[in-house]
């Protein structure tokens, strides 16, 4: 998911734009889709590394032409299994898509335990528990894009208060929305529970856990609209929840933590409009790549069924695996035995794997990586402490000059 700018032309001006620029998705998106085989399961292995990214620190004159987004001069360190995707995530859906049901789960002990559903949406019963539907439809900012606001029941407009997505919720090409929990963020602040976020937005927590699971029952019918932007390119993906709360589609890559690598996972995404039946899975962070735009794409893919309901999801486990799967037997129950999850995963008749490289921060003269409990490290201290390896590897050089 090239999640960034709808204002791509401006990006050319951004001195820090990486690679092709974060905004390549403006018109008919055409990216390199996976060239492997159709599978029922894709396993990302060895996921998680010690690294860091830059949070947004402030916005000035946000809705004016002179708006400025400023990144924090200190960076946020992450580490552990599945990092940085072990942080709170937001859920994103792009049309044509209709959401039948959604569940978010956590577990204490995968091997013997159960998965407990902490958030749920069911279109038919209209049960919406611990979910908030949001859209980039609020105030416009030339640098940070549209602010987050509540989504209307039909999935394509805005609302003045939290509204349950109605059962007939098919959205067209290029329409998209976000799901966060119903757990409200405290004050916007670098040290707050949600970090800094854009003023005036309905701010909610993402879905936490280094082990967690998301299940979806959905349809991705053939587009009937005449949109020529991301036409017939549906997707389900996740972002570090700080991204939508600051700026998801920005003209300036400094307007969110995305470009410095706070994390994105695409699970079912049409990447190339000429391959509309191919759903790709990709991690966008710096674990073994300096090209966050392209990210770490699995070479196999899922097949999009345009006429029926698809059931699938993603499981993040403590063994540093992120397993994306489709299984028609899956069901989004209140509590799920770990053995059932294992069965859905092992039912797959075909699978693809993508093993991420082991990226280690050079900590020979640094204590930065072991101080993650405080999350914030002093940039000056870390800068002087032998991080050259990671700076080069993570491709963050440009960001040092912000
Ligand atoms: C992007 O934001 C950074 C940080 O505020 C600023 O230095 C830079 O000039 C901005 N770029 C553009 C193109 O506005
Ligand atoms: C998209 O797919 C078409 C047809 O297979 C191919 O010619 C084109 O190169 C692809 N685009 C990219 C960017 O890979
Ligand atoms: C919705 O689901 C929750 C459990 O996730 C359950 O406790 C509640 O009774 C359900 N509400 C309705 C109206 O079915
Ligand atoms: C969806 O709902 C919004 C807000 O209520 C409304 O403005 C819009 O016209 C609706 N769209 C469709 C296609 O019905
Ligand atoms: C709702 O989800 C959030 C985010 O993961 C979680 O922290 C919270 O405990 C959940 N609330 C309930 C009532 O389960
Ligand atoms: C895409 O649609 C817009 C608005 O309908 C139109 O102005 C534009 O010419 C179209 N572009 C292409 C490449 O068809
Ligand atoms: C780690 O950094 C130290 C000090 O800058 C350097 O001497 C050493 O070669 C580096 N090790 C690796 C594996 O890059």
PDB file of C-alpha atoms and ligand atoms in Angstrom, residues 29-35 271-275, ligand 2:
ATOM      1  CA  UNK A  29      -1.300   2.884  -9.366  1.00  0.00           C
ATOM      2  CA  UNK A  30       0.940   0.362 -10.975  1.00  0.00           C
ATOM      3  CA  UNK A  31       3.458  -1.317  -8.825  1.00  0.00           C
ATOM      4  CA  UNK A  32       5.380  -4.501  -9.124  1.00  0.00           C
ATOM      5  CA  UNK A  33       2.944  -7.166  -8.130  1.00  0.00           C
ATOM      6  CA  UNK A  34       4.206 -10.480  -6.818  1.00  0.00           C
ATOM      7  CA  UNK A  35       5.289 -12.898  -9.515  1.00  0.00           C
ATOM      8  CA  UNK A 271      -0.922  -3.691  -6.319  1.00  0.00           C
ATOM      9  CA  UNK A 272      -1.008  -3.578 -10.082  1.00  0.00           C
ATOM     10  CA  UNK A 273      -4.231  -2.592 -11.818  1.00  0.00           C
ATOM     11  CA  UNK A 274      -3.491  -5.033 -14.600  1.00  0.00           C
ATOM     12  CA  UNK A 275      -3.567  -7.857 -12.044  1.00  0.00           C
TER      13      UNK A 275
HETATM   14  C1  LIG B   2       1.869  -4.337 -13.993  1.00  0.00           C
HETATM   15  O1  LIG B   2       1.516  -5.502 -14.706  1.00  0.00           O
HETATM   16  C2  LIG B   2       1.745  -5.401 -16.101  1.00  0.00           C
HETATM   17  C3  LIG B   2       1.163  -6.633 -16.767  1.00  0.00           C
HETATM   18  O2  LIG B   2       1.669  -7.803 -16.181  1.00  0.00           O
HETATM   19  C4  LIG B   2       3.229  -5.252 -16.353  1.00  0.00           C
HETATM   20  O3  LIG B   2       3.451  -5.073 -17.740  1.00  0.00           O
HETATM   21  C5  LIG B   2       3.723  -4.020 -15.607  1.00  0.00           C
HETATM   22  O4  LIG B   2       5.107  -3.951 -15.736  1.00  0.00           O
HETATM   23  C6  LIG B   2       3.359  -4.101 -14.151  1.00  0.00           C
HETATM   24  N1  LIG B   2       3.767  -2.882 -13.505  1.00  0.00           N
HETATM   25  C7  LIG B   2       4.767  -2.857 -12.644  1.00  0.00           C
HETATM   26  C8  LIG B   2       5.117  -1.529 -12.098  1.00  0.00           C
HETATM   27  O5  LIG B   2       5.347  -3.867 -12.290  1.00  0.00           O
END
